[in-house]
Structures are given as structure tokens and as C-alpha cells.
Tab-separated table of C-alpha atoms and ligand atoms in Angstrom:
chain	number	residue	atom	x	y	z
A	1	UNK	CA	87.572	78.623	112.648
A	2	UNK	CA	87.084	81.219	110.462
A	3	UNK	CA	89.260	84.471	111.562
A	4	UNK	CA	88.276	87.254	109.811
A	5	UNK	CA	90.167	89.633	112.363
A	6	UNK	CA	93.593	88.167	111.128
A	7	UNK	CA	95.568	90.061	108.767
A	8	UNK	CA	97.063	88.537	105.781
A	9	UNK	CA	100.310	89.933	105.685
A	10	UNK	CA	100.922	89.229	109.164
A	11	UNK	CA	100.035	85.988	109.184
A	12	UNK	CA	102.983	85.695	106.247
A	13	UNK	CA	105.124	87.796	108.137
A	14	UNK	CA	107.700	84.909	108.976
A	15	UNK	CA	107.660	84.169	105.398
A	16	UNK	CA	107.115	86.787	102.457
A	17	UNK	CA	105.582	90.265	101.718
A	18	UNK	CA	102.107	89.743	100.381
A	19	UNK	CA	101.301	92.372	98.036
A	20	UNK	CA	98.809	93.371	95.239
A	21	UNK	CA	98.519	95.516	91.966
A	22	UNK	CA	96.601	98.647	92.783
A	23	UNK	CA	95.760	101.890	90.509
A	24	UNK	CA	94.643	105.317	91.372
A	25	UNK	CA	90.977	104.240	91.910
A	26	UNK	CA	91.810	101.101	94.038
A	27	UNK	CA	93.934	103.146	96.913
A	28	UNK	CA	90.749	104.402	97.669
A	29	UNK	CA	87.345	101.764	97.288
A	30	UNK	CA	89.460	98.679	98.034
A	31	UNK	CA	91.626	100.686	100.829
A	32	UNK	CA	90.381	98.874	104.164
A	33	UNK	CA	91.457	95.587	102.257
A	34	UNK	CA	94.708	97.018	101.383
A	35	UNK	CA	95.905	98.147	104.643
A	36	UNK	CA	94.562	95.425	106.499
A	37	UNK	CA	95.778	92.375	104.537
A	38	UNK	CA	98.821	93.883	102.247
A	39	UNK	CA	102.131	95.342	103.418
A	40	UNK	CA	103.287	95.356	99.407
A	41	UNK	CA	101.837	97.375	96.665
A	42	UNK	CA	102.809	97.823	93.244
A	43	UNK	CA	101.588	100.228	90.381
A	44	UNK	CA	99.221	98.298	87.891
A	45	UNK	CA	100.315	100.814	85.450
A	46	UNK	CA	101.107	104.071	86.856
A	47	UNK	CA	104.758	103.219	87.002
A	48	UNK	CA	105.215	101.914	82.869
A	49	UNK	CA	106.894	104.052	80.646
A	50	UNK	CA	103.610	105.866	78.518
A	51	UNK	CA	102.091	106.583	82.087
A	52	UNK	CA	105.489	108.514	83.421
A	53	UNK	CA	106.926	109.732	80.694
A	54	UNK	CA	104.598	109.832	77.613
A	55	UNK	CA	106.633	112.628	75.332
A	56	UNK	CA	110.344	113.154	75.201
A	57	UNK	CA	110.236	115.962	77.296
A	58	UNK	CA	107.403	115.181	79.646
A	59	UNK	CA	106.878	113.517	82.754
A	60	UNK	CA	103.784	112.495	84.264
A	61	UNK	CA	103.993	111.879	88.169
A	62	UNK	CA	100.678	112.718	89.061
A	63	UNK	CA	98.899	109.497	89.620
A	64	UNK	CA	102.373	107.522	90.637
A	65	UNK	CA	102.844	110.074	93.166
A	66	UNK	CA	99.621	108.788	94.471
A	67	UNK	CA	100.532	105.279	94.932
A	68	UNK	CA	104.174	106.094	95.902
A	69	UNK	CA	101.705	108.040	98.905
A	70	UNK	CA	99.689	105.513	99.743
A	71	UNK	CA	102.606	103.051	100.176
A	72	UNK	CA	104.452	105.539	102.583
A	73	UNK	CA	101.659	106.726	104.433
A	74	UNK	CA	100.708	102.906	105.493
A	75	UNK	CA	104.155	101.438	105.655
A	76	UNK	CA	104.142	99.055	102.879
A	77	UNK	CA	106.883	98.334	100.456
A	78	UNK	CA	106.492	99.440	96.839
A	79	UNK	CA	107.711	97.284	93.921
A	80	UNK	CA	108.553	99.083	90.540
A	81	UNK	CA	106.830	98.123	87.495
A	82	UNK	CA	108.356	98.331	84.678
A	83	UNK	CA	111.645	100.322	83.211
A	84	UNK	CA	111.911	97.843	79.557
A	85	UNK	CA	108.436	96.229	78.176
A	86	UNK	CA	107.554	96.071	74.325
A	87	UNK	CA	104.013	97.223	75.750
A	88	UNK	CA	102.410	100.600	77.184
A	89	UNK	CA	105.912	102.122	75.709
A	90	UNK	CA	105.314	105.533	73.793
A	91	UNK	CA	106.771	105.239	69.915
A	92	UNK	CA	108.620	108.475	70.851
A	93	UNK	CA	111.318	105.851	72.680
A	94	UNK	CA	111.904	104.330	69.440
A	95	UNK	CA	111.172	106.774	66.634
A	96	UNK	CA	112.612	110.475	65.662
A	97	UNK	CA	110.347	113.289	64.681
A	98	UNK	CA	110.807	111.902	60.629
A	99	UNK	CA	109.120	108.896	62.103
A	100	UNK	CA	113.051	107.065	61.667
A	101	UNK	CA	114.436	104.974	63.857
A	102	UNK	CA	116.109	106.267	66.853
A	103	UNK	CA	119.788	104.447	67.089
A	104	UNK	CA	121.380	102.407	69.733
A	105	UNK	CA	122.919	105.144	71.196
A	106	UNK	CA	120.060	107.343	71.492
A	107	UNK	CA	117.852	104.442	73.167
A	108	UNK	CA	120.535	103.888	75.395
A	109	UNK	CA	120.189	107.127	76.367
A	110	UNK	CA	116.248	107.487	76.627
A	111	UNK	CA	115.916	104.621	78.776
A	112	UNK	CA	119.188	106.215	81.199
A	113	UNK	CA	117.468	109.403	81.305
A	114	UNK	CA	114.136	108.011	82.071
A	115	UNK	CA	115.035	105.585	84.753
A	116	UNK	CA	117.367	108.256	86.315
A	117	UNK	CA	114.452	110.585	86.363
A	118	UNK	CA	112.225	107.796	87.989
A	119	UNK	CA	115.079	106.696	90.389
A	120	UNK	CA	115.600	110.388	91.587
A	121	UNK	CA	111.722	111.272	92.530
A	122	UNK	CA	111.209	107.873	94.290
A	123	UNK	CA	114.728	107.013	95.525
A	124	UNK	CA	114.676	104.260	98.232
A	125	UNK	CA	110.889	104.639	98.502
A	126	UNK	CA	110.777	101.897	95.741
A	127	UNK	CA	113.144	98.853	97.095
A	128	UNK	CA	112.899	97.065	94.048
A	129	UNK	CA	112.193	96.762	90.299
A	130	UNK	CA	111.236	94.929	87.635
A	131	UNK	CA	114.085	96.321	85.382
A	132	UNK	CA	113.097	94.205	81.792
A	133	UNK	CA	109.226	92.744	81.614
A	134	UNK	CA	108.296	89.962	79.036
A	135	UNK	CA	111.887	89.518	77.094
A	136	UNK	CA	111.663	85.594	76.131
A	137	UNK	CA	109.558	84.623	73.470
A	138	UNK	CA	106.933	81.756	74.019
A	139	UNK	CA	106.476	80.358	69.927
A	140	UNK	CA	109.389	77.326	71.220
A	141	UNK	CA	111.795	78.048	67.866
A	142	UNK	CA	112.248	81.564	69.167
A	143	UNK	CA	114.496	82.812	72.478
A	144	UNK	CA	114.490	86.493	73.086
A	145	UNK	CA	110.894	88.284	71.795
A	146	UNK	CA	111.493	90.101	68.784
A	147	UNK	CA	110.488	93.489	70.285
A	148	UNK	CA	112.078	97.372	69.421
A	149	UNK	CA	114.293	97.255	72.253
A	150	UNK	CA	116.299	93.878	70.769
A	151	UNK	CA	116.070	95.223	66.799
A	152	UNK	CA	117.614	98.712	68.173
A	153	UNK	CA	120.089	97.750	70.949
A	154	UNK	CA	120.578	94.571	69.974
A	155	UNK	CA	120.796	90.848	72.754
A	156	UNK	CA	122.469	93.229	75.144
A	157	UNK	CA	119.966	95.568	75.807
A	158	UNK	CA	118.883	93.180	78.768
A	159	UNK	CA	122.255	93.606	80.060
A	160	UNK	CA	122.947	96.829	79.733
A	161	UNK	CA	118.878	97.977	80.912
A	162	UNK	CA	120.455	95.750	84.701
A	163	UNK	CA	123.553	98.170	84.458
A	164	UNK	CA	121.820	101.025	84.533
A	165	UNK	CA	118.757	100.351	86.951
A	166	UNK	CA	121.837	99.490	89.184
A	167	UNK	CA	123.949	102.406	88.641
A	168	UNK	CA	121.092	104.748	89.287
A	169	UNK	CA	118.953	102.667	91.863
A	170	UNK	CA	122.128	101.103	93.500
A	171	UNK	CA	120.305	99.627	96.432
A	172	UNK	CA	117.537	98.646	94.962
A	173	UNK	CA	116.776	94.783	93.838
A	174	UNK	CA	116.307	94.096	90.375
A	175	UNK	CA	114.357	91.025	88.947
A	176	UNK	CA	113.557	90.118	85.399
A	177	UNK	CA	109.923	89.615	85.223
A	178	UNK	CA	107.554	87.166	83.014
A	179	UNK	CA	104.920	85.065	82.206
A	180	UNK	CA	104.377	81.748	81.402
A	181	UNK	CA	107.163	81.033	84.200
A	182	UNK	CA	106.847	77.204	84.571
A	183	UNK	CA	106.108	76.479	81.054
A	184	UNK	CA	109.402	73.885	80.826
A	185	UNK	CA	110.032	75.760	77.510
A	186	UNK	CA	109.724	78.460	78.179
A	187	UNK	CA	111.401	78.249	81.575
A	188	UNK	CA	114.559	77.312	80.039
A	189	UNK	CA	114.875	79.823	77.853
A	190	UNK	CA	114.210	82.097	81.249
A	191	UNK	CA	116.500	80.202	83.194
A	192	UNK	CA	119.095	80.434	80.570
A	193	UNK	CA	118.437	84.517	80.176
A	194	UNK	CA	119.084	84.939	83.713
A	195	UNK	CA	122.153	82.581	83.880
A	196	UNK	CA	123.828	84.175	81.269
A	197	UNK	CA	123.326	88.000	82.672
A	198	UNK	CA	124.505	86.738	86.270
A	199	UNK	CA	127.528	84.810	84.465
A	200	UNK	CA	128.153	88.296	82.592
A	201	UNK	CA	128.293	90.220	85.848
A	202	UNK	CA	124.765	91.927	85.038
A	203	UNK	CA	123.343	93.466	88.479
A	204	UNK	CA	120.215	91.387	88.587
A	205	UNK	CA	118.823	89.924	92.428
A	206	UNK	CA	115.680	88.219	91.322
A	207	UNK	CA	113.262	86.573	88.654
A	208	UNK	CA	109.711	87.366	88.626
A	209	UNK	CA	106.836	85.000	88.076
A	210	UNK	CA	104.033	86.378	86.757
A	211	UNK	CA	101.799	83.885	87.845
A	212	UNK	CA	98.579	84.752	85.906
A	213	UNK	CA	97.181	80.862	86.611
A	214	UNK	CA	93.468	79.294	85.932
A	215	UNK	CA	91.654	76.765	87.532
A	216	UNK	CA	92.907	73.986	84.864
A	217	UNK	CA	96.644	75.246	85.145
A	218	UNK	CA	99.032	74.838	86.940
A	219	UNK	CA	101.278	72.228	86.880
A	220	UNK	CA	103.167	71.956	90.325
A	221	UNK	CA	105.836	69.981	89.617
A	222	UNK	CA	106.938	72.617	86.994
A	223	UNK	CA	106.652	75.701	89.695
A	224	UNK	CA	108.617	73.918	92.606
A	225	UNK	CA	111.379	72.971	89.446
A	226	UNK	CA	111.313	77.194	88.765
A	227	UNK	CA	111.999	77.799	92.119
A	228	UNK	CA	114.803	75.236	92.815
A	229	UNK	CA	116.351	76.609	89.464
A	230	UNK	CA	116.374	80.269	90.482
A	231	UNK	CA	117.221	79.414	93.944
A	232	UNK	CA	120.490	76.939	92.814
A	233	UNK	CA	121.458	80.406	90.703
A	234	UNK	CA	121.609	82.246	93.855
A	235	UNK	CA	118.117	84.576	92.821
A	236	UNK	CA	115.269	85.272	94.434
A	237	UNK	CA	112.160	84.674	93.210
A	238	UNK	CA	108.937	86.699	93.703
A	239	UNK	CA	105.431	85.905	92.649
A	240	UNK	CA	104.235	89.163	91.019
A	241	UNK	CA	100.964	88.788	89.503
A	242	UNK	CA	99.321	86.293	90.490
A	243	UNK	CA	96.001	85.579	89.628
A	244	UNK	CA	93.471	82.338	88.515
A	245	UNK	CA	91.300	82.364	86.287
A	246	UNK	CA	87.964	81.054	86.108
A	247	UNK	CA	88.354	80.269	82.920
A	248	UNK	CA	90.856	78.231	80.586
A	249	UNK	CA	92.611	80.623	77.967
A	250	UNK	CA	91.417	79.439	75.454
A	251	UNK	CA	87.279	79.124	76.462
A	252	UNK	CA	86.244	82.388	74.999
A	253	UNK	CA	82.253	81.921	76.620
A	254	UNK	CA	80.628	84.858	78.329
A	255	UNK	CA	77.438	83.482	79.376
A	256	UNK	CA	78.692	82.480	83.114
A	257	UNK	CA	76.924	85.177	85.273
A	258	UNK	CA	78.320	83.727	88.534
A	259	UNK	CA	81.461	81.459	89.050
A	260	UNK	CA	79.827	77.518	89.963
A	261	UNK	CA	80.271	75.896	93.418
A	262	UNK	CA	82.832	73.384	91.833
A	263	UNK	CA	84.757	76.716	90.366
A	264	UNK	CA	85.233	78.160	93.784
A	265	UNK	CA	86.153	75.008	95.506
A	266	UNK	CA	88.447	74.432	92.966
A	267	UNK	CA	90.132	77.863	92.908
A	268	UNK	CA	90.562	77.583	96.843
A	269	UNK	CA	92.160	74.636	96.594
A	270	UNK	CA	95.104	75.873	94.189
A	271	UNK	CA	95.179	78.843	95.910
A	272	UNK	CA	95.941	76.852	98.827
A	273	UNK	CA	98.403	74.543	97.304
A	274	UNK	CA	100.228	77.567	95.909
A	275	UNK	CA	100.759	78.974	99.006
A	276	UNK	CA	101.862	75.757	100.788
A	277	UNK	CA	104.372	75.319	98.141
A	278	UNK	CA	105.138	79.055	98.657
A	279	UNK	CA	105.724	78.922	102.212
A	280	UNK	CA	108.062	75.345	102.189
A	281	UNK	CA	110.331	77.860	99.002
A	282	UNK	CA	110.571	80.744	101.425
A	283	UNK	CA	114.584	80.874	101.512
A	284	UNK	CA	113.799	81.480	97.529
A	285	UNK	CA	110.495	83.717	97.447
A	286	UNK	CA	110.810	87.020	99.201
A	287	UNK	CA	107.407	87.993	98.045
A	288	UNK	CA	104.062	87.207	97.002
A	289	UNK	CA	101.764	89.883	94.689
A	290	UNK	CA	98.526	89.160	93.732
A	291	UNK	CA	97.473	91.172	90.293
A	292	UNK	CA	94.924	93.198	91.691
A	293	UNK	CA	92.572	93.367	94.961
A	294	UNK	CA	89.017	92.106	94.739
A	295	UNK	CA	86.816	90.186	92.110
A	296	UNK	CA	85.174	93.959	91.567
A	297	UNK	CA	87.850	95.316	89.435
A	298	UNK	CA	90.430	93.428	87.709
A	299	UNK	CA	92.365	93.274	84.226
A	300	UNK	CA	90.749	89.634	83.726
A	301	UNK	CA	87.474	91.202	83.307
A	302	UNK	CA	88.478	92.727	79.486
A	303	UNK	CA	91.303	90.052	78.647
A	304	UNK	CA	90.915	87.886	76.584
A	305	UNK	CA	87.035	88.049	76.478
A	306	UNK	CA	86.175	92.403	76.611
A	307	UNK	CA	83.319	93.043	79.471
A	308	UNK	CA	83.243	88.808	80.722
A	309	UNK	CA	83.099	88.779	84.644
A	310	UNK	CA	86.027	86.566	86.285
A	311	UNK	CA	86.643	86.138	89.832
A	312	UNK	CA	90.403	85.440	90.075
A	313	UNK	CA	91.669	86.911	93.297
A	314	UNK	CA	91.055	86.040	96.855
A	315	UNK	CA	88.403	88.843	97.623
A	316	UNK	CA	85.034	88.605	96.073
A	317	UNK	CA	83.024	91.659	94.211
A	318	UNK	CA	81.543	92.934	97.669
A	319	UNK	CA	85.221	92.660	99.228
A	320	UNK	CA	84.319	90.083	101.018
A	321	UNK	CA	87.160	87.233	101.778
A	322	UNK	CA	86.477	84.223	99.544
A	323	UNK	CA	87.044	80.389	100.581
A	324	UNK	CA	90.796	80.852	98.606
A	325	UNK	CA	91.565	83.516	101.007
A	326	UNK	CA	90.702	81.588	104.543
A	327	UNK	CA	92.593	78.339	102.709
A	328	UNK	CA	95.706	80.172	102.715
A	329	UNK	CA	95.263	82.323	106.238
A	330	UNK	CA	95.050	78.749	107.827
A	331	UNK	CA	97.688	76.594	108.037
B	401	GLA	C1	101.423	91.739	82.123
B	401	GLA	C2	102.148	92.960	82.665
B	401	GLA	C3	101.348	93.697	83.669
B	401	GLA	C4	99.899	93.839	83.253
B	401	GLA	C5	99.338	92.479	82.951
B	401	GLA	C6	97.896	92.566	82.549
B	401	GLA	O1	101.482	90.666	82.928
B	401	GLA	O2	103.401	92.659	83.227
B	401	GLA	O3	101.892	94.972	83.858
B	401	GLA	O4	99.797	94.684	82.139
B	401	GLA	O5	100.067	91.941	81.882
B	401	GLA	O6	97.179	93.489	83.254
């Protein structure tokens, strides 16, 4: 049977939120998807630190005020993305007017101000956040990512980024997000992040998995390993961004003007196993975000190839629901 009538989210409702990455345009062509499938939304940039805050003594609310709307007006939960990323962070955050560094001090201070700021226009209307994005490096003899944050603060900038998200957002959960999650490299070096800021008394409630996936990825084994090692360190675990690829990472070809039949089958059926494995890990996963809506609009379409078509998520480009999405609404 093929149920288009059911809703997504409430199909999941005994399990996990089911979200997805919207922006200002989004709310509004993709919003009969959102309301009817999703009951979580998070800001696909809105909510980074160049978007609310891009000058020292500027903030910019206008288009996060939008989304913050939307979630409120149709009762869905709103995850915060993101107070600490190397990326989409203005220089001003690191650099004086002489173009010198700022010091320790003075970033500490930035990054109180500017989550306090955040924290006291959204409040409880954002339940959780991802507090540090992207920290561990993936190159294997590296652990933390040699970013501005880590050369200024120094290791303990993760820790003391959790101390503050929790001192001004003290209800709030707060997850370390990133990708590459069940890399077994990489993975330990995420595991042993988070163990070490929970052993240190650091405020932190969850890990985030990106997620971002193709159709020759993933390897099972590894995710159901992530989420018994979060789960054994008493964290939740939410899939943030999830997406799959058409395309392997490193096929760079943009002569594919439709996705094949094998593709699509393929696609459904990780789709579907993810979500199986999702469901049987829902003590561990309190939610489930897809990065973006429908094949019409989405981040994969300019990365890594500029202007190539992909079809990653579970709508296609005419918002129709693709054979991934009725693989995972039956079960
Ligand atoms: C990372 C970030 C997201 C987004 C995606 C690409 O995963 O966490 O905010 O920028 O890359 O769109």
C-alpha cells in the first residue's frame, strides 16, 4: 500500500523527531511538506555566527526570526545550529581592527556575548544546540582540527564553549556535532573528545552525526558501533544532516541529467536500512534531521561539483515522495 495521507513524523512519533534543514526560501515553496511530514526544523544557516552576528556590534535576526516563526507557529521543535565552527565565522571573532589577533580572553568573551545574545531572543524556543561543529580533524595523524578557535583558546575551548551554552541556555541540550561520524578513525578520536569533556564535568547531552551518506557509503556495522559507543557514555545521539548522495565523493562527472533506476532503488534501500537501524537505537537517537527538504533545492547541488543536479533526500524535485520515503513510512 502506498499511503500518501500518512505523515512522517507521526508515523516516528513512538520513536524520534524527524526534522529537516530549511532556509528563508524553503518555509515557504517546500511548506506543505514541512508541516505535514516534519515536527523538527533547524536553520541551514540562518542560525551560524556571520548570519547573526556579522560585525562586533551587529546583530542580524531578520531571517532567523523567520524560521524561529515558522517553528512556533506549526509546533515543531527547533534545533540550534551552530555557536563554534571554523566556517561561516566573521574574521571580526578572531582579529582586532590592526588586523592582530584577538586574545584568549577577548574570544572568550565574543563567543559569551554572542551566545548570550542568541540565548536571550530565542530562550526555550530552541531546546537544543549544536554548541561546537566540526572540531576533530579527519587527516588520521591529527586529533582536534587546527582551526582559530584551538590556536586562540587553546584544547579547552571545547570545554569551556559547553560551559557557557549551559550557563546561558541552562535547559537546553547540547551535542557536539560532525561529520564523517562512523569513520572508525575518526570516530575514536570523536568518541574520545566527548569522553574526555563528560569525564571533565563539561555540560554536553548529545553527539551529532552528520550523516551526509552516498549510495556507495555507508558502512553499517560502523554506525550501529557509533551508537552503542555514545549510548554506553550515557549521550544521546541525533542524526542531523542526513543526506545520500547520488554520487561517490570523489566522482566529479556532471553529465547525469536524471538519477538511473538502479540509483533510486539503491538509495531507497539505505534509506530504509538507516531507518531500521534507527528505530531498533531509539533509547540512543532522540532525533532524526534530514539536510534539507526536496531534491529541488539542496547544498549537494554546488558541493563538490558547482551547478551538478543530485537527488539526495526523500522528496523528489516536484515534491513528490520518492521510493526512499515510502521504504521508511512502512514498516
Ligand atoms: C556542514 C555544516 C552544515 C552545512 C553543511 C553543508 O555539514 O555543519 O551547517 O554547512 O556542511 O551545507
Amino acid at each position: 500500500m502506498r499511503d500518501q495521507d500518512q505523515s512522517l513524523y507521526d508515523v516516528y512519533k513512538d520513536y524520534f523527531s524527524i526534522g529537516a534543514a530549511v532556509n528563508i526560501r524553503t518555509i515557504k515553496s517546500h511548506k506543505d511538506i514541512l508541516i505535514k511530514h516534519f515536527n523538527s526544523i533547524t536553520a541551514e544557516n540562518e542560525m551560524k555566527f556571520e548570519s547573526l552576528h556579522p560585525k562586533m556590534d551587529q546583530y542580524d535576526f531578520t531571517n532567523s526570526d523567520l524560521i524561529y516563526h515558522f517553528a512556533r507557529t506549526n509546533n515543531m521543535e527547533l534545533r540550534g545550529h551552530t555557536f563554534v565552527w571554523h566556517n561561516q565565522t566573521p574574521n571580526w571573532v578572531f582579529e582586532d581592527k590592526n588586523k592582530q589577533r584577538v586574545s584568549r580572553e577577548t574570544l572568550l568573551q565574543t563567543l559569551e556575548q554572542h551566545i548570550s545574545a542568541v540565548v536571550y531572543r530565542y530562550g526555550e524556543g530552541i531546546y537544543c544546540w549544536d554548541v561546537v561543529n566540526e572540531a576533530v580533524e579527519d587527516r588520521k595523524t591529527e586529533y582536534l582540527r587546527d582551526t582559530k578557535w584551538l590556536q586562540i583558546i587553546g584544547e579547552d575551548y571545547l570545554m569551556k564553549a559547553f560551559e557557557i551554552a549551559h550557563k546561558k541556555a541552562p535547559s537546553a541540550l547540547l551535542f557536539y556535532n560532525d561529520y564523517n561520524e562512523s569513520n572508525p578513525e575518526k570516530r575514536k578520536k570523536i568518541a574520545n573528545l566527548v569522553f574526555t569533556l563528560k569525564k571533565n564535568g563539561a555540560p554536553i547531552h548529545g553527539v551529532g552525526l552528520q550523516c551526509h551518506w552516498n549510495i556507495f557509503d555507508p558502512c553499517f556495522d560502523d554506525i550501529k558501533r557509533s551508537f552503542e559507543i555514545y549510548g554506553s557514555l550515557g549521550l544521546k545521539v541525533q542524526v542531523t544532516e542526513m543526506d545520500i548522495s547520488m554520487f561517490e565523493f570523489s566522482d566529479r562527472r556532471a553529465d547525469l541529467v536524471k538519477p538511473t533506476v538502479e540509483m533510486i532503488e539503491k538509495q531507497a534501500t539505505l534509506y530504509e536500512k538507516a531507518f531500521k537501524l534507527f528505530r531498533e537505537y531509539k533509547e540512543v537517537i532522540n532525533g532524526v534531521t534530514l539536510w534539507g527538504v526536496a531534491d529541488d533545492e539542496n547544498w549537494l547541488d554546488h558541493f563538490p561539483v558547482r551547478d551538478r543536479k543530485n537527488w539526495p533526500l526523500l522528496f523528489d524535485e516536484n515534491h513528490e515522495p520518492k521510493e526512499a520515503f515510502y521504504r521508511i513510512l512502512q514498516f
